[in-house]
Short mmCIF file of C-alpha atoms in Angstrom, two decimals:
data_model
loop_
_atom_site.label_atom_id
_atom_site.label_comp_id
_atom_site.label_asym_id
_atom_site.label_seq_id
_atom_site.Cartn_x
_atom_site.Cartn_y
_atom_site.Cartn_z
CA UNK A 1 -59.98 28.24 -22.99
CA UNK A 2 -62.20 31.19 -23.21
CA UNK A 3 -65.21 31.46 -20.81
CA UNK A 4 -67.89 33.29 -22.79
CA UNK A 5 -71.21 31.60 -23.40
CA UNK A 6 -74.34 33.01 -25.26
CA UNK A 7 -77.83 32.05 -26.31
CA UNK A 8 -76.02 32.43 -29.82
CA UNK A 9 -73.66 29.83 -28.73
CA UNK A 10 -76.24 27.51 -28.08
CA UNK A 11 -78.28 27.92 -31.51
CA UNK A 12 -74.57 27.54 -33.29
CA UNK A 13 -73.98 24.70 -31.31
CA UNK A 14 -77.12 22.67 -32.33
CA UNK A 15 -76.34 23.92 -36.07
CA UNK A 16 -72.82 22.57 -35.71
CA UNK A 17 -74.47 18.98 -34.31
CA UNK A 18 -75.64 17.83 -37.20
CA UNK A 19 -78.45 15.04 -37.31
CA UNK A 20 -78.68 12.62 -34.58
CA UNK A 21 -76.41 9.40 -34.94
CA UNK A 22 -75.25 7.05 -32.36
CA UNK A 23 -72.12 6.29 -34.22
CA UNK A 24 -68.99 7.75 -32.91
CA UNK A 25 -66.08 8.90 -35.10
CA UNK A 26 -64.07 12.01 -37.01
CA UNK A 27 -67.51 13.72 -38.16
CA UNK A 28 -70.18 13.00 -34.89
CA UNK A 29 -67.60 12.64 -32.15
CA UNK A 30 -67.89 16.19 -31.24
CA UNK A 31 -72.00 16.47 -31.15
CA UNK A 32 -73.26 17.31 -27.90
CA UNK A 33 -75.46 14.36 -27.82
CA UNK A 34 -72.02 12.02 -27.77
CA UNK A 35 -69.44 13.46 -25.93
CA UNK A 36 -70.98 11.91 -22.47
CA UNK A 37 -69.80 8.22 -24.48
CA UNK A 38 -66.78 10.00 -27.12
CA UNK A 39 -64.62 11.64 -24.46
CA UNK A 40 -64.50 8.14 -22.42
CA UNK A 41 -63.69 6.36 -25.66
CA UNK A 42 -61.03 8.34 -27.29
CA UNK A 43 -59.15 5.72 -28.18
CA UNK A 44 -61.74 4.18 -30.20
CA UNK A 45 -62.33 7.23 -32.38
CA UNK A 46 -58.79 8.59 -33.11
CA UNK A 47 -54.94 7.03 -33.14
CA UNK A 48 -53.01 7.16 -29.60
CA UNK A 49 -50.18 6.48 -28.27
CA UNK A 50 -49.23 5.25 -24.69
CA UNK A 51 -47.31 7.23 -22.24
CA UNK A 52 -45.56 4.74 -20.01
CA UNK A 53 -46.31 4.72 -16.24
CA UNK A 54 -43.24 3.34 -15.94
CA UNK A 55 -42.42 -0.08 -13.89
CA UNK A 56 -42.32 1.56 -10.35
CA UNK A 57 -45.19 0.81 -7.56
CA UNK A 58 -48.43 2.46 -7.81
CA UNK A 59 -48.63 5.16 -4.89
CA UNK A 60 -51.86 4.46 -2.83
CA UNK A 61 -54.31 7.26 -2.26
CA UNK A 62 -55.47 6.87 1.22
CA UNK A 63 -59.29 7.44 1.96
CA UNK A 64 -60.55 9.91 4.55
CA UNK A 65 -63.81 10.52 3.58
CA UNK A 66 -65.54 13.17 4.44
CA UNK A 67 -69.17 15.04 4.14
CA UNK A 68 -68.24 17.95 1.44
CA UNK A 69 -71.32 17.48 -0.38
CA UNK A 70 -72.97 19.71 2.16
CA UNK A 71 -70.75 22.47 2.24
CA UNK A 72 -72.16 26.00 0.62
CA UNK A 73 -70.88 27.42 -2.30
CA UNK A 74 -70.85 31.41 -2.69
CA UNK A 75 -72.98 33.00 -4.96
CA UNK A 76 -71.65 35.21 -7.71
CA UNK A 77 -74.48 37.72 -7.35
CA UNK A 78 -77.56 37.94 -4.90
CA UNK A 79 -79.69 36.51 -7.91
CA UNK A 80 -77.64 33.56 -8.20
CA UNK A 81 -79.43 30.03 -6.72
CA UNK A 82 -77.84 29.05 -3.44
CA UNK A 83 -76.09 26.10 -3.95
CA UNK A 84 -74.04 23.30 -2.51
CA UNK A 85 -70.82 21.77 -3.53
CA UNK A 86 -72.88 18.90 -4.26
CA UNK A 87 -75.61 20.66 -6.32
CA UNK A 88 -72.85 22.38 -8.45
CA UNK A 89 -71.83 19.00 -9.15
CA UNK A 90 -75.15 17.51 -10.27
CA UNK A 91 -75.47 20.95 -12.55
CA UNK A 92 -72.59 20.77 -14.17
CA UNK A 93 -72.54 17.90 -16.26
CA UNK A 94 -70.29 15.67 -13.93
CA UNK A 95 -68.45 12.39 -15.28
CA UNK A 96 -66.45 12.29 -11.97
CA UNK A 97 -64.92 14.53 -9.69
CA UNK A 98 -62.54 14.07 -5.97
CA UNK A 99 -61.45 16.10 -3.88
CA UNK A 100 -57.70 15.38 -2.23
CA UNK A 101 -55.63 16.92 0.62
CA UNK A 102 -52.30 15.84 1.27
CA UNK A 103 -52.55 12.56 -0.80
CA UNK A 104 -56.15 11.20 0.91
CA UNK A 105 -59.10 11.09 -0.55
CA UNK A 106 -61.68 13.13 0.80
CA UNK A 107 -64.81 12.93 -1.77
CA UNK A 108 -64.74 10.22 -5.13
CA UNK A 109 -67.91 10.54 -7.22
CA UNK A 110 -68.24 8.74 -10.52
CA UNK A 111 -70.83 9.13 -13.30
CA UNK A 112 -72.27 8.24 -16.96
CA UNK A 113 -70.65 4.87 -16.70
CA UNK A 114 -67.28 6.61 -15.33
CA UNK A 115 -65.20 3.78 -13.28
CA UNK A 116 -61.99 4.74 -11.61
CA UNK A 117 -60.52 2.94 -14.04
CA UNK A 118 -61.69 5.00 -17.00
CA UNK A 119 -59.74 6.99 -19.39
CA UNK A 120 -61.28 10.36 -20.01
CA UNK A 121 -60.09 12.87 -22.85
CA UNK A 122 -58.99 15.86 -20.83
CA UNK A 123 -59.12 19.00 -23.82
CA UNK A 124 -57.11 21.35 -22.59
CA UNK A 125 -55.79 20.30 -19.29
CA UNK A 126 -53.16 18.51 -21.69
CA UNK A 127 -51.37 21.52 -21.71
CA UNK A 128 -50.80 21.82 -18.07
CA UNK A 129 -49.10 18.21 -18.85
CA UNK A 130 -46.95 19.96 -21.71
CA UNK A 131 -46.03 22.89 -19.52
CA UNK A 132 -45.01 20.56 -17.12
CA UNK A 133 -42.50 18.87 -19.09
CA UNK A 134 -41.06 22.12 -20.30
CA UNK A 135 -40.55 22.96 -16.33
CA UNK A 136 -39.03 19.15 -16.23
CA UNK A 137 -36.38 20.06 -19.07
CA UNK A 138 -35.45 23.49 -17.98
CA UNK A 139 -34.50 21.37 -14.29
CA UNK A 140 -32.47 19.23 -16.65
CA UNK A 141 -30.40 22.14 -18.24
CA UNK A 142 -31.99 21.13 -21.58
CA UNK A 143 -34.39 24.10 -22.38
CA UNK A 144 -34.03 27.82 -22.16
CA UNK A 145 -37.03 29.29 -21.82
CA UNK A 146 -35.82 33.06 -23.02
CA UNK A 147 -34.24 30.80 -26.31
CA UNK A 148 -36.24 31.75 -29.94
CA UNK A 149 -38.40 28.73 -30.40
CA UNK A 150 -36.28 28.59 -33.70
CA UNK A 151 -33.35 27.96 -31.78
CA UNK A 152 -34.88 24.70 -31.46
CA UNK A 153 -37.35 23.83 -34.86
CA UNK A 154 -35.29 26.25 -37.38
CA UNK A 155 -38.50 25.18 -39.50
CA UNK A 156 -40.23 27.78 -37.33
CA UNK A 157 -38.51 30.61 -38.33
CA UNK A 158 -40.19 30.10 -42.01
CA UNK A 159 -43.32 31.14 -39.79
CA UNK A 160 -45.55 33.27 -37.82
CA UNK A 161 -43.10 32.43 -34.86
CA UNK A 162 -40.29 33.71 -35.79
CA UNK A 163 -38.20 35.62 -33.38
CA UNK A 164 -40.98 34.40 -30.87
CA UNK A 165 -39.35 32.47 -27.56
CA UNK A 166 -40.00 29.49 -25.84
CA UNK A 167 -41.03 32.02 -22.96
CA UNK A 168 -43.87 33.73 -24.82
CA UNK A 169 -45.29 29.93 -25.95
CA UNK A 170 -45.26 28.99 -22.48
CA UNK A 171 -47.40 32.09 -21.03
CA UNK A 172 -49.59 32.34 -24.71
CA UNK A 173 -48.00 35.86 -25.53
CA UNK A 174 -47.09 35.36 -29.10
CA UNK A 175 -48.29 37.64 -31.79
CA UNK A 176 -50.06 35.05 -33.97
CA UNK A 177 -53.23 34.54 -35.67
CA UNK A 178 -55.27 31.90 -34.57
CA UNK A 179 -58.76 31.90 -33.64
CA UNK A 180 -60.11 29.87 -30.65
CA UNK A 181 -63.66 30.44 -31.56
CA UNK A 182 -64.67 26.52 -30.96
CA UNK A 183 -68.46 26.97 -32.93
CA UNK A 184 -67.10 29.13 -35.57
CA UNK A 185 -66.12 26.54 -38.10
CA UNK A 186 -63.60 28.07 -39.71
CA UNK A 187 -61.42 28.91 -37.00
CA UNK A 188 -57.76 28.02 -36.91
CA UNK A 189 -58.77 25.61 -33.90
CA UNK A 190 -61.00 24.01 -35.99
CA UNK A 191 -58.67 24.27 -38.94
CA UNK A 192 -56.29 22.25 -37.00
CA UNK A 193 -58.53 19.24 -36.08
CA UNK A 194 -59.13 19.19 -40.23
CA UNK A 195 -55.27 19.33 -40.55
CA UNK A 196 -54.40 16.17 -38.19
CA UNK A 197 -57.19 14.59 -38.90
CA UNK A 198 -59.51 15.01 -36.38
CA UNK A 199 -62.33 16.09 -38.19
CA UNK A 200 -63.36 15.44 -42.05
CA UNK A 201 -61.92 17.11 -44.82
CA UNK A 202 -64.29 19.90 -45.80
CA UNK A 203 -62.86 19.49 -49.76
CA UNK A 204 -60.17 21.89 -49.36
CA UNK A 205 -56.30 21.16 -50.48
CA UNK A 206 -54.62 22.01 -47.05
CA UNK A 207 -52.04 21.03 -44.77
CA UNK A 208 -51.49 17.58 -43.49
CA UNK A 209 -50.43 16.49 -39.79
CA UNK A 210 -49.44 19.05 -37.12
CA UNK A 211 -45.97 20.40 -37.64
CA UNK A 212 -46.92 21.26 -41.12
CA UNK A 213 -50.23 23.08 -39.96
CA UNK A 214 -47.86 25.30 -37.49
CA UNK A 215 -45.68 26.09 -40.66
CA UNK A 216 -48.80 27.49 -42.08
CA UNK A 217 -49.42 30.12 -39.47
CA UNK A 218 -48.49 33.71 -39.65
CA UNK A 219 -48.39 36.72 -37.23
CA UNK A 220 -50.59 39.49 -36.74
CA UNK A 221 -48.69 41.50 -34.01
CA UNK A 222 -45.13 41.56 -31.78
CA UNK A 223 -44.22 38.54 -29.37
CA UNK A 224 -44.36 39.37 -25.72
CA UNK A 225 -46.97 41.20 -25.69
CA UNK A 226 -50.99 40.78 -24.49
CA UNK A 227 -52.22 36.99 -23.52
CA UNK A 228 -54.38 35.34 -25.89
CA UNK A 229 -55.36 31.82 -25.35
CA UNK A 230 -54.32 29.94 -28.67
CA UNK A 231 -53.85 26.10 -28.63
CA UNK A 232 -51.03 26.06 -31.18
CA UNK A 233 -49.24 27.41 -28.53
CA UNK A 234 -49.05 24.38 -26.79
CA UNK A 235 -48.39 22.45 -30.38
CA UNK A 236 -45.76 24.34 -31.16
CA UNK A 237 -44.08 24.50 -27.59
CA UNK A 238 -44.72 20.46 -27.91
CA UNK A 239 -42.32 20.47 -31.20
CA UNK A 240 -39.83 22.47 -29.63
CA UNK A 241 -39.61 20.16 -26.06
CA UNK A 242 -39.38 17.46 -29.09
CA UNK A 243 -36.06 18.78 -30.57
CA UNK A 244 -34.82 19.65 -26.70
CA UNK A 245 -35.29 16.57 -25.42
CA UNK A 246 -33.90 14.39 -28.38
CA UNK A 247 -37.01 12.12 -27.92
CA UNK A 248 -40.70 12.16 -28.93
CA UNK A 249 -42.97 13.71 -26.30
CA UNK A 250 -44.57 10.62 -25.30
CA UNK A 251 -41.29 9.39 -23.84
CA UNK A 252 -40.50 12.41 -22.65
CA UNK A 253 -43.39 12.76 -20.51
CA UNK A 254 -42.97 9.34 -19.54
CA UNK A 255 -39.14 10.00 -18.50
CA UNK A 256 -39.45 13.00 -16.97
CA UNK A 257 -42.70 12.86 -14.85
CA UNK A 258 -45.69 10.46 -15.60
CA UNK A 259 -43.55 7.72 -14.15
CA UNK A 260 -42.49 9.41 -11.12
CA UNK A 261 -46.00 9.48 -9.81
CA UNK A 262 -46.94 6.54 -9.15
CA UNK A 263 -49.48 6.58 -11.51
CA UNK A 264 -51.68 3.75 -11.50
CA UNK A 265 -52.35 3.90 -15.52
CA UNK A 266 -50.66 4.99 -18.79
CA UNK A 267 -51.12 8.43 -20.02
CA UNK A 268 -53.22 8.27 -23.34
CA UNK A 269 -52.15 10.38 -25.79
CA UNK A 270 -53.92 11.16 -29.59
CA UNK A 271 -51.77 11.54 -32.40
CA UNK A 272 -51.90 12.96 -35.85
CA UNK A 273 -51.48 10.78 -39.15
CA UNK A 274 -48.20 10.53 -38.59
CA UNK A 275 -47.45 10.18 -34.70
CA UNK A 276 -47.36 13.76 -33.88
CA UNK A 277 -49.03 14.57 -30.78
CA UNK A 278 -52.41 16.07 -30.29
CA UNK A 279 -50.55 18.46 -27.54
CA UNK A 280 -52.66 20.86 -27.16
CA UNK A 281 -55.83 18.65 -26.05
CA UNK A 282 -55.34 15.10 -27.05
CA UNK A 283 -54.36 13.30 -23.72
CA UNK A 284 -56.50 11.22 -21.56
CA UNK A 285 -56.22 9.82 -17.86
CA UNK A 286 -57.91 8.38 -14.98
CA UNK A 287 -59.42 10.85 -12.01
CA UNK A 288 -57.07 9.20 -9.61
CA UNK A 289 -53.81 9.51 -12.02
CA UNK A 290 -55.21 13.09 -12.41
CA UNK A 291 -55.24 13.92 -8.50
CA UNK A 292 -51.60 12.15 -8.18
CA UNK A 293 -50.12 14.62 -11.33
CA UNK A 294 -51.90 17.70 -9.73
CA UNK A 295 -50.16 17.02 -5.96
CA UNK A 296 -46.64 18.55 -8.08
CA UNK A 297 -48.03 21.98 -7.89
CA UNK A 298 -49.69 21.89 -3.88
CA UNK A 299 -46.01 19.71 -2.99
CA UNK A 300 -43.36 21.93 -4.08
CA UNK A 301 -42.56 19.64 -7.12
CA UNK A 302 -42.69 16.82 -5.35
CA UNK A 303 -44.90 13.60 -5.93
CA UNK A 304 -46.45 11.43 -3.57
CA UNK A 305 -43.94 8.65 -4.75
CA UNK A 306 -41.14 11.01 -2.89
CA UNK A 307 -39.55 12.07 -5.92
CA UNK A 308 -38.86 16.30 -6.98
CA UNK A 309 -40.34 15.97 -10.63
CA UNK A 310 -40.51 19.80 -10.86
CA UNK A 311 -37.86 21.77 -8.72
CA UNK A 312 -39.25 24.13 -6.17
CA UNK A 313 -38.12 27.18 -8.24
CA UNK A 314 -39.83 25.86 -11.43
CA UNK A 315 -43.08 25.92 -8.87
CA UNK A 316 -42.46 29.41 -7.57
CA UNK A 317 -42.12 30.49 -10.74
CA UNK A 318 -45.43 29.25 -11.71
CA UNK A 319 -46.91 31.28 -8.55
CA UNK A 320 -45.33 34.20 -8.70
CA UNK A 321 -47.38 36.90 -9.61
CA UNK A 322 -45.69 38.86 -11.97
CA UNK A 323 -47.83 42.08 -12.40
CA UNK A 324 -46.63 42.41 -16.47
CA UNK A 325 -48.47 39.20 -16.44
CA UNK A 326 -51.62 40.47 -14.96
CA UNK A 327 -51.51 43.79 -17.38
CA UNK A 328 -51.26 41.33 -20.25
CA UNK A 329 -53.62 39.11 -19.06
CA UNK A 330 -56.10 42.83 -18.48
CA UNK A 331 -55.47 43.57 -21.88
CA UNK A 332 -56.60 40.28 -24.05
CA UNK A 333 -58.81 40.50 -26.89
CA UNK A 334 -61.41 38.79 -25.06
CA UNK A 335 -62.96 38.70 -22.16
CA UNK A 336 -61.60 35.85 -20.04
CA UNK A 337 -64.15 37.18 -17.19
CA UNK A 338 -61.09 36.40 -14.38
CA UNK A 339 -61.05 40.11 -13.15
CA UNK A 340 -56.96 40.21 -11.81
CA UNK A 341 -55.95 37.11 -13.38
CA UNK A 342 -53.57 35.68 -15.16
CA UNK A 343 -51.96 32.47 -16.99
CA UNK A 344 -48.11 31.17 -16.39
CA UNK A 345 -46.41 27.88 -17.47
CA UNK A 346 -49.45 27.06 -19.65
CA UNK A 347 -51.67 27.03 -16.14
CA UNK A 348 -54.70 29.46 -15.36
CA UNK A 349 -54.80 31.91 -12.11
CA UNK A 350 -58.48 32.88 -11.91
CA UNK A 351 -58.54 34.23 -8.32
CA UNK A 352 -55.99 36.67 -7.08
CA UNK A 353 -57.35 36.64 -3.67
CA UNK A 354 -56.94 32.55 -3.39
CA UNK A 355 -53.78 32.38 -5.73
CA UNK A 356 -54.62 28.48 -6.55
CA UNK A 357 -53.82 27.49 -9.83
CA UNK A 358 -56.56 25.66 -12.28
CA UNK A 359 -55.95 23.50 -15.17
CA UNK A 360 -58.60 24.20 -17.65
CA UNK A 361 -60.01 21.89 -20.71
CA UNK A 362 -63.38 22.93 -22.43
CA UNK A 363 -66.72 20.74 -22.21
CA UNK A 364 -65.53 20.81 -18.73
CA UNK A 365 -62.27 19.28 -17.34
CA UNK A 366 -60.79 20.78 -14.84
CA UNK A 367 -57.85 20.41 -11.94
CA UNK A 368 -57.80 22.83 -9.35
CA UNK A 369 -54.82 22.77 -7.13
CA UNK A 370 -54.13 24.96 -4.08
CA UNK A 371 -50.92 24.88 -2.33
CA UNK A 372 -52.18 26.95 0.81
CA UNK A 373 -54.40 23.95 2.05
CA UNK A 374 -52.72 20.95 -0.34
CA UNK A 375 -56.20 20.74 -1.89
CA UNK A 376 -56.18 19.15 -5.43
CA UNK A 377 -59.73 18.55 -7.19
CA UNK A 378 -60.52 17.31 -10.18
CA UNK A 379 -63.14 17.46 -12.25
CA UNK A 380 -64.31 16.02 -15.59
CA UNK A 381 -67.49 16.26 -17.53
CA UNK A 382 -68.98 16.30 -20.75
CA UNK A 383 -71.03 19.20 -21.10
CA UNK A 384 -72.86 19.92 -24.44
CA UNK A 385 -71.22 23.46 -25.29
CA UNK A 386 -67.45 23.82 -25.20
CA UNK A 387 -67.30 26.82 -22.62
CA UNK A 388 -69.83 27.74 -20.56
CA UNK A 389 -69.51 30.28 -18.01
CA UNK A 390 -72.73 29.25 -15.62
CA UNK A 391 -70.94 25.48 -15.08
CA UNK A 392 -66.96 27.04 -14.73
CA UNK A 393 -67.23 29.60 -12.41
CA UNK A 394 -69.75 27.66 -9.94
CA UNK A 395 -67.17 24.92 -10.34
CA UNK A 396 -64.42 27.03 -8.89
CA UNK A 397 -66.39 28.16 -6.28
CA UNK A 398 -67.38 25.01 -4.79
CA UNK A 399 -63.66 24.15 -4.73
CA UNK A 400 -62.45 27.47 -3.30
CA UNK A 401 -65.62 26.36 -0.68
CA UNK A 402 -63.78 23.21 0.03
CA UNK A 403 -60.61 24.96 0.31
CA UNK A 404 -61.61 27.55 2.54
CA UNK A 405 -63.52 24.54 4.73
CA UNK A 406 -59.99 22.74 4.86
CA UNK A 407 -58.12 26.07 6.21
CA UNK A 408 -61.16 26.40 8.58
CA UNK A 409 -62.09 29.69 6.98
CA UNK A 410 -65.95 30.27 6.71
CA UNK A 411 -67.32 31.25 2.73
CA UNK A 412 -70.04 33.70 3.03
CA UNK A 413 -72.90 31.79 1.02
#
């Protein structure tokens, strides 16, 4: 998820919107005028699959609610509006957000007909999910993470990724092509959605279904090298955890950790035409189910059930701050406007002075999880342009406000 957003964004949005229709499917789902109603609905619109919660108990998140609302948010520049954590909120195109610390609730809001019992489509924050099943299978002895992803799909090898590793997928430092211009419309990222099905055929004779779209891409540099955020990435690190784990992804991610949290809910996961996961940015889940997965990464590995579902070196690992990943992350293509960043385990580090980690998904989903204070918040929202730097960064502030509140540290508004 890049972070850029111009005035020529917006006009390319509204070109990209088409005429106004109430009618949600492949062609209108994406408008800006629907996503408030399409990205609660998913199900509706594309094929899914269930990722089982398993039979266990449900965990119960215990309420101590407090005023955060209140709280001051620091401003990005002396010109910048003074605002509250509530305000950023209310600007930002909320469908719900809360606020944890160590497994209570502290703040629950719910919007645009959002319920607590409402599936939301979560974009990219699915590949936090992914990453954290490839963290669940190294554990297990099953996946090498410095193994060629051909190792694993010996289709791949017929592609751009060959001689690329599992490694390099994980951290978004291979050397392919793919463009994650969202309102460009003939993007690979767009490409893809056309490929599984996601969007209407444009005419064209071209692949069909996910694993043959990855077939289809080539390289355009070395592996290892700079960061740049590509969502086949994630689909093709999906295929490989696939062939490592013996199992589709689904039950995977059932085995491994959506059932050991107690979640209240199956994950939701969209498919291609033939089953294949929508990795990259097809799940959905509830806020609570949300708050419960991001406790792993403020625990240790360890959910609020009691249960290690990541080990405490797969977490470290995650944290550490490797400065080759901060020069790589420095020397993108594009600007990802984190000055001192940088992305791990398919997770974003925005902040080197706070060190919390942030699952990202554009139009606005967001988990923000900060082992320092336990904090996890989660956001998610339907804003009208994919990315949108004036409703991210504010977001991250207010939560680095609530943080610092928690720690008893004072943010200078």
């Amino acid at each position: 998820m890049a972070t850029e957003a111009t005035d020529a964004a917006g006009h390319m949005a509204a070109n990209l919107a088409g005429p106004p229709s109430k009618t949600l499917n492949i062609a209108t789902w994406q408008y800006p005028q629907n996503i408030k109603r399409s990205f609660q609905n998913i199900a509706r619109i594309h094929p899914t699959v269930k990722v089982s919660r398993g039979d266990g108990p449900i965990v119960r998140l215990h309420l101590a609610e407090e005023k955060l609302g209140k709280l001051e948010v620091a401003k990005a520049s002396i010109t910048d509006p003074a605002l509250t954590v509530r305000g950023v909120m209310h600007a930002t195109n909320t469908d719900a957000v809360l606020v944890m610390h160590n497994g209570r609730i502290l703040w629950e809001k719910y919007y645009n007909t959002m319920t607590s019992l409402t599936d939301h489509l979560l974009m990219s924050v699915s590949k936090t999910l992914v990453g954290s099943l490839a963290g669940a299978l190294v554990d297990a002895g099953m996946l090498d993470t410095e193994q060629a992803v051909a190792t694993y799909v010996p289709a791949l090898e017929r592609s751009g990724y060959a001689g690329a590793r599992v490694r390099d997928l994980l951290d978004m430092r291979s050397g392919i092509k793919f463009s994650e211009e969202y309102l460009d419309p003939n993007a690979e990222v767009r490409q893809l959605e056309e490929a599984i099905g996601w969007a209407p055929s444009r005419g064209g004779i071209g692949p069909i279904g996910m694993y043959e779209f990855l077939l289809t891409l080539q390289a355009k540099g070395p592996h290892g090298g700079v960061f740049e955020y590509r969502s086949c990435e994630t689909d093709a690190l999906g295929w490989v955890l696939e062939a490592a784990g013996g199992a589709p992804l689904q039950e995977l991610l059932s085995d491994y950790v959506w059932s050991k949290l107690g979640a209240q809910q199956d994950l939701v996961m969209g498919v291609d035409q033939f089953g294949t996961g929508m990795f990259d940015g097809g799940f959905n889940a509830c806020l609570r189910d949300l708050a419960r997965f991001g406790h792993l990464y403020v625990n240790g590995g360890r959910a609020l059930t009691g249960k290690q579902v990541l080990s405490e070196a797969w977490i470290a690992d995650t944290f550490a701050t490797d400065p080759a990943l901060v020069q790589a992350f420095a020397q993108s293509p594009g600007d990802n406007m984190m000055p001192g960043g940088h992305y791990r385990n398919q997770i974003w580090f925005p902040n080197p002075a706070t060190g919390a980690a942030v699952a990202l998904g554009i139009h606005g989903q967001m988990i923000y999880m900060d082992p320092a204070t336990k904090l996890v918040a989660v956001k998610l929202s339907s804003w009208p342009l994919p990315q949108d730097a004036s409703k991210l960064f504010p977001t991250i502030r207010a939560f680095e406000a609530i943080s610092a509140h928690l720690a008893g540290r004072k943010i200078q508004p």
